[in-house]
């Protein structure tokens, strides 16, 4: 993109081999979700149109809040609340990412949920924002979303044997599994 090239990580290489990798540019969600974040945009110093970006580095016009608000679904620790808001905001007007802007976004681990709850949130909140973007997906799109979810869960389970943080990998994978199973009888609203 714009003369820049980025090497894909191993999980995305595997997704590509399985036909589960997005063909949309960074910051645009494919029908089956799980696209490339804006972190995949090249450090070109240019401004790119997007559909979503990370909220910790965002600014919005005040007028936008007269039309939409952050969803109460994400009250408390709200993983993907920024994506939900952006997807709804992008239906009102164009969003942009300025790659010339620089900042440090430091995560505070103490404020995050334990790895089991985090894994559960990744799946349930991911499903929620996917359905904000695509409320009536086709069967093929649904199958792709579930296939990616199961693949990423499996990768996280295998991290139990390949990383020094075995307990974190296992509990997050278990949370992802429970989050995925819970979708069949308790979809997020």
CSV table of C-alpha atoms in Angstrom, one decimal:
chain,number,residue,atom,x,y,z
A,1,UNK,CA,0.0,0.0,0.0
A,2,UNK,CA,1.5,3.3,-1.1
A,3,UNK,CA,4.9,1.6,-1.6
A,4,UNK,CA,4.9,0.0,1.9
A,5,UNK,CA,4.9,-3.7,2.5
A,6,UNK,CA,4.1,-5.5,5.8
A,7,UNK,CA,4.9,-9.1,6.6
A,8,UNK,CA,1.8,-11.0,7.9
A,9,UNK,CA,2.0,-12.7,11.2
A,10,UNK,CA,1.7,-16.5,11.3
A,11,UNK,CA,-2.0,-16.5,12.3
A,12,UNK,CA,-2.8,-14.3,9.2
A,13,UNK,CA,-0.7,-16.4,6.9
A,14,UNK,CA,-2.7,-19.4,8.1
A,15,UNK,CA,-6.0,-17.5,7.6
A,16,UNK,CA,-4.9,-16.6,4.1
A,17,UNK,CA,-4.2,-20.3,3.3
A,18,UNK,CA,-7.6,-21.2,4.6
A,19,UNK,CA,-9.4,-18.5,2.6
A,20,UNK,CA,-10.3,-16.6,5.8
A,21,UNK,CA,-8.2,-13.4,5.4
A,22,UNK,CA,-9.8,-10.1,4.6
A,23,UNK,CA,-9.4,-8.6,1.1
A,24,UNK,CA,-10.5,-5.2,2.4
A,25,UNK,CA,-8.0,-2.4,3.2
A,26,UNK,CA,-7.1,-1.7,6.9
A,27,UNK,CA,-9.9,0.0,8.8
A,28,UNK,CA,-12.7,-1.6,6.8
A,29,UNK,CA,-14.6,-4.6,8.1
A,30,UNK,CA,-15.3,-7.5,5.7
A,31,UNK,CA,-18.7,-9.1,5.8
A,32,UNK,CA,-17.4,-11.9,8.0
A,33,UNK,CA,-15.6,-9.4,10.4
A,34,UNK,CA,-12.0,-9.9,11.5
A,35,UNK,CA,-10.4,-7.4,9.1
A,36,UNK,CA,-7.1,-5.6,9.4
A,37,UNK,CA,-6.8,-2.9,12.1
A,38,UNK,CA,-5.7,0.6,11.2
A,39,UNK,CA,-2.3,-0.4,12.6
A,40,UNK,CA,-1.8,-2.1,9.2
A,41,UNK,CA,-1.9,1.3,7.4
A,42,UNK,CA,1.5,2.3,6.1
A,43,UNK,CA,3.5,5.0,8.1
A,44,UNK,CA,3.3,7.3,5.0
A,45,UNK,CA,2.2,10.4,6.8
A,46,UNK,CA,-1.0,10.4,4.7
A,47,UNK,CA,-4.7,10.5,5.7
A,48,UNK,CA,-6.7,7.4,4.9
A,49,UNK,CA,-10.5,7.0,4.9
A,50,UNK,CA,-11.6,4.2,7.2
A,51,UNK,CA,-14.7,2.7,8.7
A,52,UNK,CA,-13.3,2.2,12.2
A,53,UNK,CA,-10.2,2.9,14.3
A,54,UNK,CA,-9.0,2.4,17.9
A,55,UNK,CA,-10.9,4.7,20.3
A,56,UNK,CA,-7.9,5.5,22.6
A,57,UNK,CA,-6.5,7.6,19.8
A,58,UNK,CA,-9.7,9.1,18.5
A,59,UNK,CA,-11.4,12.4,18.3
A,60,UNK,CA,-15.0,13.1,17.2
A,61,UNK,CA,-16.9,16.3,16.4
A,62,UNK,CA,-19.3,17.2,19.2
A,63,UNK,CA,-22.2,17.3,16.8
A,64,UNK,CA,-21.9,13.5,16.3
A,65,UNK,CA,-23.0,12.9,19.9
A,66,UNK,CA,-26.3,14.6,19.1
A,67,UNK,CA,-27.0,11.7,16.8
A,68,UNK,CA,-25.4,8.6,18.4
A,69,UNK,CA,-23.9,7.6,21.8
A,70,UNK,CA,-21.7,4.9,23.0
A,71,UNK,CA,-23.7,1.7,23.4
A,72,UNK,CA,-24.7,0.8,27.0
A,73,UNK,CA,-23.8,-2.8,26.1
A,74,UNK,CA,-20.2,-1.9,26.7
A,75,UNK,CA,-20.5,-0.2,30.1
A,76,UNK,CA,-17.7,-1.1,32.4
A,77,UNK,CA,-14.7,-2.5,30.6
A,78,UNK,CA,-15.9,-2.3,27.0
A,79,UNK,CA,-13.6,-4.2,24.6
A,80,UNK,CA,-14.5,-3.1,21.0
A,81,UNK,CA,-16.8,-0.2,22.2
A,82,UNK,CA,-14.7,2.0,19.9
A,83,UNK,CA,-15.3,-0.2,16.9
A,84,UNK,CA,-19.0,-0.3,17.6
A,85,UNK,CA,-19.2,3.5,17.8
A,86,UNK,CA,-17.1,4.0,14.7
A,87,UNK,CA,-19.1,1.6,12.6
A,88,UNK,CA,-22.3,3.4,13.5
A,89,UNK,CA,-20.6,6.8,13.0
A,90,UNK,CA,-19.3,5.8,9.6
A,91,UNK,CA,-22.9,5.4,8.5
A,92,UNK,CA,-23.4,9.2,9.2
A,93,UNK,CA,-20.1,10.5,7.8
A,94,UNK,CA,-16.7,9.5,6.6
A,95,UNK,CA,-14.0,8.7,9.2
A,96,UNK,CA,-10.2,9.2,8.7
A,97,UNK,CA,-6.9,8.1,10.1
A,98,UNK,CA,-4.0,10.5,10.0
A,99,UNK,CA,-0.8,8.4,9.9
A,100,UNK,CA,1.3,11.5,10.5
A,101,UNK,CA,-0.1,11.7,14.1
A,102,UNK,CA,2.1,10.0,16.7
A,103,UNK,CA,1.3,9.1,20.2
A,104,UNK,CA,1.9,6.4,22.8
A,105,UNK,CA,-1.1,4.4,24.0
A,106,UNK,CA,0.0,2.5,27.1
A,107,UNK,CA,-2.3,-0.2,28.4
A,108,UNK,CA,-2.8,-0.6,32.2
A,109,UNK,CA,-3.0,-4.3,32.9
A,110,UNK,CA,-4.5,-3.7,36.4
A,111,UNK,CA,-7.6,-2.2,34.8
A,112,UNK,CA,-8.2,-5.1,32.5
A,113,UNK,CA,-10.3,-8.2,33.2
A,114,UNK,CA,-8.7,-11.5,33.9
A,115,UNK,CA,-7.7,-13.6,30.9
A,116,UNK,CA,-10.8,-15.9,31.0
A,117,UNK,CA,-13.2,-12.9,31.0
A,118,UNK,CA,-11.0,-11.2,28.3
A,119,UNK,CA,-11.2,-14.2,26.1
A,120,UNK,CA,-15.0,-14.4,26.5
A,121,UNK,CA,-15.3,-10.7,25.7
A,122,UNK,CA,-13.2,-11.0,22.5
A,123,UNK,CA,-15.7,-13.5,21.1
A,124,UNK,CA,-19.0,-12.0,22.5
A,125,UNK,CA,-18.1,-8.4,21.9
A,126,UNK,CA,-16.6,-9.3,18.5
A,127,UNK,CA,-19.9,-11.0,17.5
A,128,UNK,CA,-21.8,-7.9,18.7
A,129,UNK,CA,-19.8,-5.4,16.5
A,130,UNK,CA,-19.9,-7.8,13.6
A,131,UNK,CA,-23.7,-7.9,13.8
A,132,UNK,CA,-23.8,-4.0,14.1
A,133,UNK,CA,-22.0,-3.9,10.7
A,134,UNK,CA,-23.7,-7.0,9.2
A,135,UNK,CA,-27.1,-7.6,10.9
A,136,UNK,CA,-28.3,-10.2,8.4
A,137,UNK,CA,-25.3,-12.2,7.2
A,138,UNK,CA,-25.6,-15.0,4.7
A,139,UNK,CA,-24.9,-18.6,5.8
A,140,UNK,CA,-21.5,-18.5,4.1
A,141,UNK,CA,-20.5,-15.4,6.0
A,142,UNK,CA,-21.7,-16.9,9.3
A,143,UNK,CA,-19.7,-20.0,8.6
A,144,UNK,CA,-16.6,-17.9,7.9
A,145,UNK,CA,-17.1,-15.9,11.2
A,146,UNK,CA,-17.4,-19.1,13.2
A,147,UNK,CA,-14.4,-20.7,11.4
A,148,UNK,CA,-12.2,-17.7,12.2
A,149,UNK,CA,-13.4,-17.7,15.8
A,150,UNK,CA,-12.6,-21.4,16.2
A,151,UNK,CA,-9.2,-21.0,14.4
A,152,UNK,CA,-8.1,-18.1,16.7
A,153,UNK,CA,-9.3,-20.1,19.7
A,154,UNK,CA,-7.3,-23.1,18.6
A,155,UNK,CA,-4.2,-20.9,18.1
A,156,UNK,CA,-4.6,-19.5,21.6
A,157,UNK,CA,-4.9,-23.0,23.0
A,158,UNK,CA,-1.7,-24.1,21.2
A,159,UNK,CA,0.0,-21.0,22.7
A,160,UNK,CA,-0.4,-22.9,26.0
A,161,UNK,CA,2.6,-25.1,24.8
A,162,UNK,CA,4.5,-22.4,22.8
A,163,UNK,CA,4.7,-19.5,25.2
A,164,UNK,CA,6.1,-18.8,28.6
A,165,UNK,CA,2.7,-17.4,29.7
A,166,UNK,CA,1.0,-20.8,29.6
A,167,UNK,CA,-1.7,-20.1,32.2
A,168,UNK,CA,-2.7,-16.9,30.5
A,169,UNK,CA,-2.9,-18.5,27.1
A,170,UNK,CA,-5.0,-21.4,28.4
A,171,UNK,CA,-7.4,-19.3,30.5
A,172,UNK,CA,-8.0,-16.9,27.6
A,173,UNK,CA,-8.6,-19.8,25.2
A,174,UNK,CA,-11.0,-21.3,27.6
A,175,UNK,CA,-12.8,-17.9,27.9
A,176,UNK,CA,-13.0,-17.7,24.1
A,177,UNK,CA,-14.5,-21.2,24.0
A,178,UNK,CA,-17.1,-20.4,26.6
A,179,UNK,CA,-17.9,-17.1,24.9
A,180,UNK,CA,-18.4,-18.9,21.6
A,181,UNK,CA,-20.6,-21.6,23.1
A,182,UNK,CA,-22.7,-19.0,24.9
A,183,UNK,CA,-23.6,-17.3,21.6
A,184,UNK,CA,-25.8,-20.3,20.8
A,185,UNK,CA,-28.2,-19.7,23.7
A,186,UNK,CA,-27.5,-16.1,24.7
A,187,UNK,CA,-26.7,-13.7,21.9
A,188,UNK,CA,-25.6,-10.2,22.9
A,189,UNK,CA,-28.3,-7.6,22.5
